[in-house]
PDB file of C-alpha atoms in Angstrom:
ATOM      1  CA  MET B 988      16.930   3.911 -64.586  1.00  0.00           C
ATOM      2  CA  LYS B 989      18.197   1.177 -62.292  1.00  0.00           C
ATOM      3  CA  ALA B 990      19.465   3.806 -59.824  1.00  0.00           C
ATOM      4  CA  LYS B 991      16.028   5.453 -59.793  1.00  0.00           C
ATOM      5  CA  ARG B 992      14.360   2.109 -59.025  1.00  0.00           C
ATOM      6  CA  ILE B 993      16.775   1.477 -56.147  1.00  0.00           C
ATOM      7  CA  PHE B 994      16.168   4.970 -54.786  1.00  0.00           C
ATOM      8  CA  ALA B 995      12.392   4.430 -55.016  1.00  0.00           C
ATOM      9  CA  VAL B 996      12.690   1.139 -53.119  1.00  0.00           C
ATOM     10  CA  ILE B 997      14.744   2.834 -50.374  1.00  0.00           C
ATOM     11  CA  ILE B 998      12.208   5.664 -50.045  1.00  0.00           C
ATOM     12  CA  ALA B 999       9.355   3.150 -49.873  1.00  0.00           C
ATOM     13  CA  ALA B1000      11.176   1.167 -47.182  1.00  0.00           C
ATOM     14  CA  VAL B1001      11.770   4.315 -45.141  1.00  0.00           C
ATOM     15  CA  LEU B1002       8.105   5.303 -45.415  1.00  0.00           C
ATOM     16  CA  VAL B1003       7.004   1.829 -44.297  1.00  0.00           C
ATOM     17  CA  ALA B1004       9.412   1.980 -41.337  1.00  0.00           C
ATOM     18  CA  LEU B1005       8.132   5.424 -40.333  1.00  0.00           C
ATOM     19  CA  SER B1006       4.534   4.268 -40.574  1.00  0.00           C
ATOM     20  CA  CYS B1007       5.340   1.278 -38.324  1.00  0.00           C
ATOM     21  CA  VAL B1008       6.965   3.561 -35.734  1.00  0.00           C
ATOM     22  CA  SER B1009       3.995   5.908 -35.892  1.00  0.00           C
ATOM     23  CA  ALA B1010       1.564   3.000 -35.508  1.00  0.00           C
ATOM     24  CA  PHE B1011       3.500   1.646 -32.533  1.00  0.00           C
ATOM     25  CA  ALA B1012       3.480   5.046 -30.838  1.00  0.00           C
ATOM     26  CA  ALA B1013      -0.267   5.372 -31.349  1.00  0.00           C
ATOM     27  CA  ASP B1014      -0.980   1.789 -30.304  1.00  0.00           C
ATOM     28  CA  SER B1015       1.068   2.042 -27.091  1.00  0.00           C
ATOM     29  CA  TYR B1016      -1.976   3.637 -25.401  1.00  0.00           C
ATOM     30  CA  PHE B1017      -5.013   1.471 -24.764  1.00  0.00           C
ATOM     31  CA  SER B1018      -8.310   1.276 -22.877  1.00  0.00           C
ATOM     32  CA  LEU B1019      -9.574  -1.939 -21.295  1.00  0.00           C
ATOM     33  CA  ASN B1020     -12.071  -2.648 -18.502  1.00  0.00           C
ATOM     34  CA  GLY B1021     -12.210   1.034 -17.620  1.00  0.00           C
ATOM     35  CA  PHE B1022      -8.434   1.474 -17.436  1.00  0.00           C
ATOM     36  CA  SER B1023      -6.561   3.799 -19.778  1.00  0.00           C
ATOM     37  CA  PHE B1024      -2.945   2.661 -19.881  1.00  0.00           C
ATOM     38  CA  GLU B1025       0.226   2.629 -21.886  1.00  0.00           C
ATOM     39  CA  ILE B1026       2.753  -0.086 -22.628  1.00  0.00           C
ATOM     40  CA  ASN B1027       6.168   1.367 -21.831  1.00  0.00           C
ATOM     41  CA  SER B1028       9.482   0.588 -23.495  1.00  0.00           C
ATOM     42  CA  GLN B1029       9.998  -2.343 -21.120  1.00  0.00           C
ATOM     43  CA  GLY B1030       6.715  -3.893 -22.237  1.00  0.00           C
ATOM     44  CA  GLU B1031       5.035  -3.102 -18.893  1.00  0.00           C
ATOM     45  CA  ALA B1032       1.592  -1.588 -18.375  1.00  0.00           C
ATOM     46  CA  VAL B1033       1.291   1.827 -16.693  1.00  0.00           C
ATOM     47  CA  ILE B1034      -2.248   2.799 -15.634  1.00  0.00           C
ATOM     48  CA  ARG B1035      -2.885   6.438 -16.543  1.00  0.00           C
ATOM     49  CA  GLU B1036      -6.590   6.893 -15.829  1.00  0.00           C
ATOM     50  CA  TYR B1037      -9.792   5.123 -14.792  1.00  0.00           C
ATOM     51  CA  ASP B1038     -13.236   5.877 -16.215  1.00  0.00           C
ATOM     52  CA  LYS B1039     -15.077   5.479 -12.869  1.00  0.00           C
ATOM     53  CA  SER B1040     -17.228   2.693 -14.311  1.00  0.00           C
ATOM     54  CA  ASN B1041     -17.055   0.655 -11.105  1.00  0.00           C
ATOM     55  CA  SER B1042     -16.987   1.784  -7.488  1.00  0.00           C
ATOM     56  CA  SER B1043     -15.053  -1.355  -6.452  1.00  0.00           C
ATOM     57  CA  VAL B1044     -11.757  -1.278  -8.325  1.00  0.00           C
ATOM     58  CA  VAL B1045      -9.397  -4.233  -8.651  1.00  0.00           C
ATOM     59  CA  ILE B1046      -5.949  -3.461 -10.020  1.00  0.00           C
ATOM     60  CA  PRO B1047      -5.222  -6.378 -12.378  1.00  0.00           C
ATOM     61  CA  GLU B1048      -2.072  -8.445 -12.626  1.00  0.00           C
ATOM     62  CA  LYS B1049      -1.816  -7.786 -16.368  1.00  0.00           C
ATOM     63  CA  LEU B1050      -3.438  -5.694 -19.092  1.00  0.00           C
ATOM     64  CA  LEU B1051      -3.282  -7.078 -22.635  1.00  0.00           C
ATOM     65  CA  GLY B1052      -0.665  -9.528 -21.401  1.00  0.00           C
ATOM     66  CA  ALA B1053       1.604  -6.785 -20.010  1.00  0.00           C
ATOM     67  CA  LYS B1054       2.465  -6.789 -16.299  1.00  0.00           C
ATOM     68  CA  VAL B1055       0.926  -3.848 -14.455  1.00  0.00           C
ATOM     69  CA  THR B1056       3.923  -2.257 -12.721  1.00  0.00           C
ATOM     70  CA  GLU B1057       2.849   1.346 -12.131  1.00  0.00           C
ATOM     71  CA  ILE B1058      -0.115   3.576 -11.352  1.00  0.00           C
ATOM     72  CA  ALA B1059       0.799   6.985 -12.752  1.00  0.00           C
ATOM     73  CA  ASP B1060       0.504  10.429 -11.147  1.00  0.00           C
ATOM     74  CA  TYR B1061      -3.138  11.574 -10.777  1.00  0.00           C
ATOM     75  CA  ALA B1062      -4.479   8.297 -12.262  1.00  0.00           C
ATOM     76  CA  PHE B1063      -7.505   8.146  -9.912  1.00  0.00           C
ATOM     77  CA  PHE B1064      -7.460  11.810  -8.876  1.00  0.00           C
ATOM     78  CA  GLY B1065     -10.744  12.950  -7.319  1.00  0.00           C
ATOM     79  CA  ASP B1066     -12.627   9.673  -7.893  1.00  0.00           C
ATOM     80  CA  ALA B1067     -15.136  10.171  -5.069  1.00  0.00           C
ATOM     81  CA  GLU B1068     -17.307   7.318  -6.390  1.00  0.00           C
ATOM     82  CA  MET B1069     -14.659   4.687  -5.618  1.00  0.00           C
ATOM     83  CA  THR B1070     -15.501   2.793  -2.424  1.00  0.00           C
ATOM     84  CA  SER B1071     -12.766   0.135  -2.497  1.00  0.00           C
ATOM     85  CA  ILE B1072      -9.446  -0.514  -4.182  1.00  0.00           C
ATOM     86  CA  SER B1073      -7.778  -3.935  -4.200  1.00  0.00           C
ATOM     87  CA  PHE B1074      -4.119  -4.566  -4.984  1.00  0.00           C
ATOM     88  CA  GLU B1075      -4.318  -8.290  -4.203  1.00  0.00           C
ATOM     89  CA  LYS B1076      -3.995  -9.415  -7.839  1.00  0.00           C
ATOM     90  CA  ALA B1077      -1.432  -6.755  -8.794  1.00  0.00           C
ATOM     91  CA  ARG B1078       1.601  -8.790  -7.825  1.00  0.00           C
ATOM     92  CA  TRP B1079       3.915  -6.900 -10.203  1.00  0.00           C
ATOM     93  CA  LEU B1080       2.855  -3.416  -9.097  1.00  0.00           C
ATOM     94  CA  LYS B1081       5.900  -1.453  -7.925  1.00  0.00           C
ATOM     95  CA  LYS B1082       4.939   2.215  -7.925  1.00  0.00           C
ATOM     96  CA  ILE B1083       1.926   4.371  -7.053  1.00  0.00           C
ATOM     97  CA  GLY B1084       2.516   7.892  -8.336  1.00  0.00           C
ATOM     98  CA  SER B1085       2.083  11.353  -6.840  1.00  0.00           C
ATOM     99  CA  ASN B1086      -1.511  12.310  -5.998  1.00  0.00           C
ATOM    100  CA  ALA B1087      -2.638   9.076  -7.665  1.00  0.00           C
ATOM    101  CA  PHE B1088      -5.620   8.709  -5.304  1.00  0.00           C
ATOM    102  CA  TYR B1089      -5.944  12.315  -4.156  1.00  0.00           C
ATOM    103  CA  GLY B1090      -9.475  13.081  -2.979  1.00  0.00           C
ATOM    104  CA  CYS B1091     -10.858   9.539  -3.319  1.00  0.00           C
ATOM    105  CA  SER B1092     -13.203  10.242  -0.433  1.00  0.00           C
ATOM    106  CA  GLY B1093     -15.214   7.018  -0.726  1.00  0.00           C
ATOM    107  CA  LEU B1094     -12.304   4.767   0.258  1.00  0.00           C
ATOM    108  CA  THR B1095     -12.606   3.453   3.828  1.00  0.00           C
ATOM    109  CA  ALA B1096      -9.788   0.892   4.043  1.00  0.00           C
ATOM    110  CA  LEU B1097      -6.477   0.430   2.276  1.00  0.00           C
ATOM    111  CA  CYS B1098      -4.053  -2.484   2.109  1.00  0.00           C
ATOM    112  CA  ILE B1099      -1.175  -1.741  -0.244  1.00  0.00           C
ATOM    113  CA  GLY B1100       0.206  -4.819  -1.996  1.00  0.00           C
ATOM    114  CA  TYR B1101       3.462  -6.358  -0.862  1.00  0.00           C
ATOM    115  CA  SER B1102       5.141  -5.789  -4.243  1.00  0.00           C
ATOM    116  CA  VAL B1103       4.835  -1.982  -4.016  1.00  0.00           C
ATOM    117  CA  THR B1104       8.188  -0.318  -3.304  1.00  0.00           C
ATOM    118  CA  GLU B1105       7.398   3.346  -4.007  1.00  0.00           C
ATOM    119  CA  LEU B1106       4.633   5.820  -3.191  1.00  0.00           C
ATOM    120  CA  GLY B1107       4.581   9.313  -4.664  1.00  0.00           C
ATOM    121  CA  PHE B1108       4.020  12.672  -2.963  1.00  0.00           C
ATOM    122  CA  GLY B1109       0.470  12.974  -1.611  1.00  0.00           C
ATOM    123  CA  ALA B1110      -0.518   9.597  -3.056  1.00  0.00           C
ATOM    124  CA  PHE B1111      -3.602   9.273  -0.800  1.00  0.00           C
ATOM    125  CA  GLN B1112      -3.964  12.875   0.296  1.00  0.00           C
ATOM    126  CA  SER B1113      -7.455  14.115   1.256  1.00  0.00           C
ATOM    127  CA  CYS B1114      -9.085  10.680   1.195  1.00  0.00           C
ATOM    128  CA  GLY B1115     -11.669  11.874   3.712  1.00  0.00           C
ATOM    129  CA  GLY B1116     -13.378   8.506   4.282  1.00  0.00           C
ATOM    130  CA  LEU B1117     -10.222   6.462   4.810  1.00  0.00           C
ATOM    131  CA  GLU B1118     -10.207   4.813   8.251  1.00  0.00           C
ATOM    132  CA  SER B1119      -7.468   2.161   8.251  1.00  0.00           C
ATOM    133  CA  VAL B1120      -4.238   1.581   6.332  1.00  0.00           C
ATOM    134  CA  THR B1121      -1.816  -1.340   6.072  1.00  0.00           C
ATOM    135  CA  LEU B1122       1.332  -0.467   4.146  1.00  0.00           C
ATOM    136  CA  SER B1123       3.464  -2.794   2.055  1.00  0.00           C
ATOM    137  CA  SER B1124       6.465  -4.284   3.848  1.00  0.00           C
ATOM    138  CA  SER B1125       8.477  -3.567   0.684  1.00  0.00           C
ATOM    139  CA  LEU B1126       8.157   0.218   1.001  1.00  0.00           C
ATOM    140  CA  ASN B1127      11.282   2.163   1.935  1.00  0.00           C
ATOM    141  CA  GLU B1128       9.620   5.522   2.544  1.00  0.00           C
ATOM    142  CA  ILE B1129       6.272   7.126   3.294  1.00  0.00           C
ATOM    143  CA  PRO B1130       6.536  10.324   1.233  1.00  0.00           C
ATOM    144  CA  SER B1131       5.554  13.843   2.208  1.00  0.00           C
ATOM    145  CA  GLN B1132       1.823  14.476   2.588  1.00  0.00           C
ATOM    146  CA  CYS B1133       1.064  10.877   1.644  1.00  0.00           C
ATOM    147  CA  PHE B1134      -2.017  10.773   3.906  1.00  0.00           C
ATOM    148  CA  TYR B1135      -2.401  14.480   4.596  1.00  0.00           C
ATOM    149  CA  ASN B1136      -5.967  15.518   5.488  1.00  0.00           C
ATOM    150  CA  CYS B1137      -7.261  11.958   5.853  1.00  0.00           C
ATOM    151  CA  ASP B1138      -9.250  13.124   8.849  1.00  0.00           C
ATOM    152  CA  LYS B1139     -11.024   9.810   9.572  1.00  0.00           C
ATOM    153  CA  LEU B1140      -7.881   7.703   9.501  1.00  0.00           C
ATOM    154  CA  ASN B1141      -7.554   6.002  12.886  1.00  0.00           C
ATOM    155  CA  GLY B1142      -5.265   3.007  12.437  1.00  0.00           C
ATOM    156  CA  VAL B1143      -2.008   2.527  10.509  1.00  0.00           C
ATOM    157  CA  ILE B1144       0.514  -0.302  10.233  1.00  0.00           C
ATOM    158  CA  ILE B1145       3.839   0.733   8.703  1.00  0.00           C
ATOM    159  CA  GLY B1146       5.820  -1.988   6.922  1.00  0.00           C
ATOM    160  CA  GLU B1147       9.027  -3.261   8.445  1.00  0.00           C
ATOM    161  CA  ASN B1148      11.329  -2.044   5.643  1.00  0.00           C
ATOM    162  CA  VAL B1149      10.280   1.612   5.839  1.00  0.00           C
ATOM    163  CA  THR B1150      13.175   3.811   6.961  1.00  0.00           C
ATOM    164  CA  LYS B1151      11.742   7.306   6.500  1.00  0.00           C
ATOM    165  CA  ILE B1152       8.485   9.168   7.117  1.00  0.00           C
ATOM    166  CA  GLY B1153       8.138  12.367   5.072  1.00  0.00           C
ATOM    167  CA  GLU B1154       7.032  15.900   5.948  1.00  0.00           C
ATOM    168  CA  TYR B1155       3.358  16.053   6.990  1.00  0.00           C
ATOM    169  CA  ALA B1156       2.946  12.431   5.897  1.00  0.00           C
ATOM    170  CA  PHE B1157       0.070  12.085   8.375  1.00  0.00           C
ATOM    171  CA  GLY B1158      -0.598  15.774   8.873  1.00  0.00           C
ATOM    172  CA  ASN B1159      -4.149  16.750   9.864  1.00  0.00           C
ATOM    173  CA  CYS B1160      -5.150  13.127  10.414  1.00  0.00           C
ATOM    174  CA  SER B1161      -7.146  14.305  13.409  1.00  0.00           C
ATOM    175  CA  ALA B1162      -8.691  10.886  14.192  1.00  0.00           C
ATOM    176  CA  LEU B1163      -5.378   9.008  14.097  1.00  0.00           C
ATOM    177  CA  ASP B1164      -4.977   7.357  17.488  1.00  0.00           C
ATOM    178  CA  ASP B1165      -3.038   4.179  16.701  1.00  0.00           C
ATOM    179  CA  ILE B1166       0.072   3.745  14.541  1.00  0.00           C
ATOM    180  CA  PHE B1167       2.725   1.037  14.558  1.00  0.00           C
ATOM    181  CA  ILE B1168       6.201   2.284  13.602  1.00  0.00           C
ATOM    182  CA  PRO B1169       8.829  -0.477  13.183  1.00  0.00           C
ATOM    183  CA  ALA B1170      12.384  -0.248  14.459  1.00  0.00           C
ATOM    184  CA  GLY B1171      13.787   0.327  10.959  1.00  0.00           C
ATOM    185  CA  VAL B1172      12.282   3.819  10.711  1.00  0.00           C
ATOM    186  CA  THR B1173      15.083   6.264  11.515  1.00  0.00           C
ATOM    187  CA  VAL B1174      13.760   9.548  10.056  1.00  0.00           C
ATOM    188  CA  ILE B1175      10.618  11.145  11.500  1.00  0.00           C
ATOM    189  CA  PRO B1176      10.254  14.921  10.965  1.00  0.00           C
ATOM    190  CA  GLN B1177       8.646  17.021  13.679  1.00  0.00           C
ATOM    191  CA  ASN B1178       5.602  17.750  11.523  1.00  0.00           C
ATOM    192  CA  ALA B1179       4.976  14.158  10.399  1.00  0.00           C
ATOM    193  CA  PHE B1180       1.952  13.900  12.725  1.00  0.00           C
ATOM    194  CA  SER B1181       0.994  17.559  12.918  1.00  0.00           C
ATOM    195  CA  GLY B1182      -2.657  17.856  13.905  1.00  0.00           C
ATOM    196  CA  CYS B1183      -2.931  14.307  15.307  1.00  0.00           C
ATOM    197  CA  GLY B1184      -4.092  15.208  18.796  1.00  0.00           C
ATOM    198  CA  ASP B1185      -4.927  11.748  20.233  1.00  0.00           C
ATOM    199  CA  LEU B1186      -2.066   9.735  18.778  1.00  0.00           C
ATOM    200  CA  ASN B1187      -0.574   6.663  20.451  1.00  0.00           C
ATOM    201  CA  ILE B1188       2.591   5.255  18.876  1.00  0.00           C
ATOM    202  CA  SER B1189       3.286   1.525  19.103  1.00  0.00           C
ATOM    203  CA  CYS B1190       7.024   0.935  18.756  1.00  0.00           C
ATOM    204  CA  TYR B1191      10.090  -0.921  20.000  1.00  0.00           C
ATOM    205  CA  ALA B1192      12.174   0.289  22.929  1.00  0.00           C
ATOM    206  CA  ALA B1193      15.142   2.505  22.046  1.00  0.00           C
ATOM    207  CA  SER B1194      13.930   2.955  18.460  1.00  0.00           C
ATOM    208  CA  ALA B1195      13.694   6.305  16.670  1.00  0.00           C
ATOM    209  CA  ALA B1196       9.917   6.144  17.088  1.00  0.00           C
ATOM    210  CA  HIS B1197      10.307   5.628  20.844  1.00  0.00           C
ATOM    211  CA  GLU B1198      12.652   8.619  21.004  1.00  0.00           C
ATOM    212  CA  PHE B1199      10.291  10.707  18.861  1.00  0.00           C
ATOM    213  CA  ALA B1200       7.318   9.893  21.087  1.00  0.00           C
ATOM    214  CA  THR B1201       9.271  10.685  24.249  1.00  0.00           C
ATOM    215  CA  GLU B1202      10.629  13.997  22.957  1.00  0.00           C
ATOM    216  CA  ASN B1203       7.199  15.136  21.729  1.00  0.00           C
ATOM    217  CA  ASN B1204       5.207  13.921  24.751  1.00  0.00           C
ATOM    218  CA  ILE B1205       3.217  11.481  22.617  1.00  0.00           C
ATOM    219  CA  PRO B1206       1.783   8.416  24.420  1.00  0.00           C
ATOM    220  CA  TYR B1207       3.383   5.172  23.281  1.00  0.00           C
ATOM    221  CA  THR B1208       3.164   1.406  23.687  1.00  0.00           C
ATOM    222  CA  LEU B1209       6.343  -0.675  23.684  1.00  0.00           C
ATOM    223  CA  VAL B1210       5.748  -3.908  21.793  1.00  0.00           C
ATOM    224  CA  ASP B1211       8.905  -5.776  22.785  1.00  0.00           C
ATOM    225  CA  ASP B1212       7.131  -8.113  25.203  1.00  0.00           C
ATOM    226  CA  TYR B1213       4.354  -9.188  22.813  1.00  0.00           C
ATOM    227  CA  PRO B1214       5.093 -12.643  21.339  1.00  0.00           C
ATOM    228  CA  LEU B1215       4.281 -13.811  17.822  1.00  0.00           C
ATOM    229  CA  GLY B1216       0.688 -15.022  17.780  1.00  0.00           C
ATOM    230  CA  ASP B1217      -0.518 -12.738  20.574  1.00  0.00           C
ATOM    231  CA  ALA B1218      -3.812 -11.634  19.003  1.00  0.00           C
ATOM    232  CA  ASP B1219      -5.530 -10.392  22.154  1.00  0.00           C
ATOM    233  CA  GLY B1220      -2.554  -8.425  23.498  1.00  0.00           C
ATOM    234  CA  ASP B1221      -2.194 -10.173  26.863  1.00  0.00           C
ATOM    235  CA  LYS B1222       1.527 -10.874  26.210  1.00  0.00           C
ATOM    236  CA  CYS B1223       1.122 -14.634  26.008  1.00  0.00           C
ATOM    237  CA  VAL B1224      -0.131 -17.093  23.382  1.00  0.00           C
ATOM    238  CA  THR B1225      -3.047 -19.364  24.281  1.00  0.00           C
ATOM    239  CA  ILE B1226      -5.975 -21.056  22.557  1.00  0.00           C
ATOM    240  CA  ASN B1227      -7.833 -17.767  23.023  1.00  0.00           C
ATOM    241  CA  ASP B1228      -5.560 -16.153  20.445  1.00  0.00           C
ATOM    242  CA  ALA B1229      -6.454 -18.819  17.870  1.00  0.00           C
ATOM    243  CA  THR B1230     -10.133 -18.210  18.595  1.00  0.00           C
ATOM    244  CA  TYR B1231      -9.781 -14.456  18.209  1.00  0.00           C
ATOM    245  CA  ILE B1232      -7.994 -14.919  14.881  1.00  0.00           C
ATOM    246  CA  GLN B1233     -10.836 -17.133  13.666  1.00  0.00           C
ATOM    247  CA  MET B1234     -13.332 -14.490  14.774  1.00  0.00           C
ATOM    248  CA  TYR B1235     -11.357 -11.790  12.990  1.00  0.00           C
ATOM    249  CA  ASP B1236     -11.294 -13.904   9.828  1.00  0.00           C
ATOM    250  CA  VAL B1237     -15.114 -13.938   9.696  1.00  0.00           C
ATOM    251  CA  GLY B1238     -15.530 -10.287  10.703  1.00  0.00           C
ATOM    252  CA  MET B1239     -16.706 -10.858  14.277  1.00  0.00           C
ATOM    253  CA  TRP B1240     -13.772  -9.162  16.022  1.00  0.00           C
ATOM    254  CA  ASP B1241     -11.022  -6.622  15.417  1.00  0.00           C
ATOM    255  CA  PHE B1242      -7.625  -5.961  16.974  1.00  0.00           C
ATOM    256  CA  GLU B1243      -7.511  -3.510  19.864  1.00  0.00           C
ATOM    257  CA  ARG B1244      -4.131  -2.286  18.634  1.00  0.00           C
ATOM    258  CA  LYS B1245      -3.112  -2.435  14.987  1.00  0.00           C
ATOM    259  CA  PHE B1246       0.347  -3.864  15.671  1.00  0.00           C
ATOM    260  CA  LEU B1247      -1.354  -7.000  16.988  1.00  0.00           C
ATOM    261  CA  PHE B1248      -2.394  -7.697  13.394  1.00  0.00           C
ATOM    262  CA  LEU B1249       1.292  -8.055  12.506  1.00  0.00           C
ATOM    263  CA  PHE B1250       1.954 -10.232  15.517  1.00  0.00           C
ATOM    264  CA  SER B1251      -0.944 -12.485  14.475  1.00  0.00           C
ATOM    265  CA  ASP B1252       0.253 -12.857  10.884  1.00  0.00           C
ATOM    266  CA  ILE B1253       2.412 -15.813  11.811  1.00  0.00           C
ATOM    267  CA  ASN B1254       3.132 -17.028   8.268  1.00  0.00           C
ATOM    268  CA  ASN B1255       3.921 -13.440   7.172  1.00  0.00           C
ATOM    269  CA  ASP B1256       1.677 -13.495   4.088  1.00  0.00           C
ATOM    270  CA  GLY B1257       0.022 -10.152   4.798  1.00  0.00           C
ATOM    271  CA  GLU B1258      -3.231 -11.762   5.955  1.00  0.00           C
ATOM    272  CA  VAL B1259      -4.537 -12.925   9.313  1.00  0.00           C
ATOM    273  CA  ASP B1260      -6.742 -15.947   8.719  1.00  0.00           C
ATOM    274  CA  ILE B1261      -7.507 -19.559   9.597  1.00  0.00           C
ATOM    275  CA  ARG B1262      -3.994 -20.644   8.647  1.00  0.00           C
ATOM    276  CA  ASP B1263      -2.512 -18.498  11.414  1.00  0.00           C
ATOM    277  CA  ALA B1264      -5.052 -19.837  13.907  1.00  0.00           C
ATOM    278  CA  THR B1265      -4.205 -23.405  12.869  1.00  0.00           C
ATOM    279  CA  PHE B1266      -0.495 -22.725  13.389  1.00  0.00           C
ATOM    280  CA  ILE B1267      -1.179 -21.628  16.990  1.00  0.00           C
ATOM    281  CA  GLN B1268      -3.350 -24.662  17.675  1.00  0.00           C
ATOM    282  CA  MET B1269      -0.698 -27.031  16.304  1.00  0.00           C
ATOM    283  CA  ARG B1270       2.048 -25.303  18.310  1.00  0.00           C
ATOM    284  CA  LEU B1271       0.055 -25.475  21.533  1.00  0.00           C
ATOM    285  CA  ALA B1272      -0.604 -29.166  20.865  1.00  0.00           C
ATOM    286  CA  GLY B1273       3.129 -29.787  20.429  1.00  0.00           C
ATOM    287  CA  MET B1274       2.755 -30.766  16.790  1.00  0.00           C
ATOM    288  CA  ILE B1275       5.289 -28.216  15.543  1.00  0.00           C
TER     289      ILE B1275
END
């Protein structure tokens, strides 16, 4: 009899354990503020889908207390109602998956957060309304077809840690006329800019981008002689540059060439604002 009781207790314990595992598996998927997401084995939130409840989407820092570290493949696929996406709060976000924003035609501007280290194949493919892109300085690669068929895209800044541009990464971006490629990029396939008829590449002398532009008869601008803080592109830093930065900060002016944004981001925080203008003013006044 005692053996039977012990056996019954063991069976009950096993059933309780199995029910807990089953409950955990079911409860690892959640919905909150329009986001459908899972909590992975590391306790991190992975966004799987969005319910299109808001046209202005802000990727949060956390969901149910879990750090948002990934946007999964196809998470926002075909969301034509989205008009803006902000990664400013998503300071733990590391990965944006393949085709995650495919066909999000309402997006006009994109600034990928500085924590992001990986983009998937075709992540922003066929975003027909996208006009300007600033890529995270933490990225190592722009994958194949990342911005393929973004036919209104006209300005791109590639982060300084990128080393490779994938096949057709900017293919059929017919309006693309201004892209800054840093010296660290060493791999640029022949078809990376296929269909970009009016392209001008801003790059450093003797870089792979300079060589690529020369070999493919693409117009280029060498940025070696532009000093830090040169907002207006006249190759010197004056009070005018501080004024232009202030005007940019309130939406009254934009940079003639996209690389000048980088040169104006003096404190390297990913933004060009009053703090950068103040730095120039203090430097010109001999205060720093």
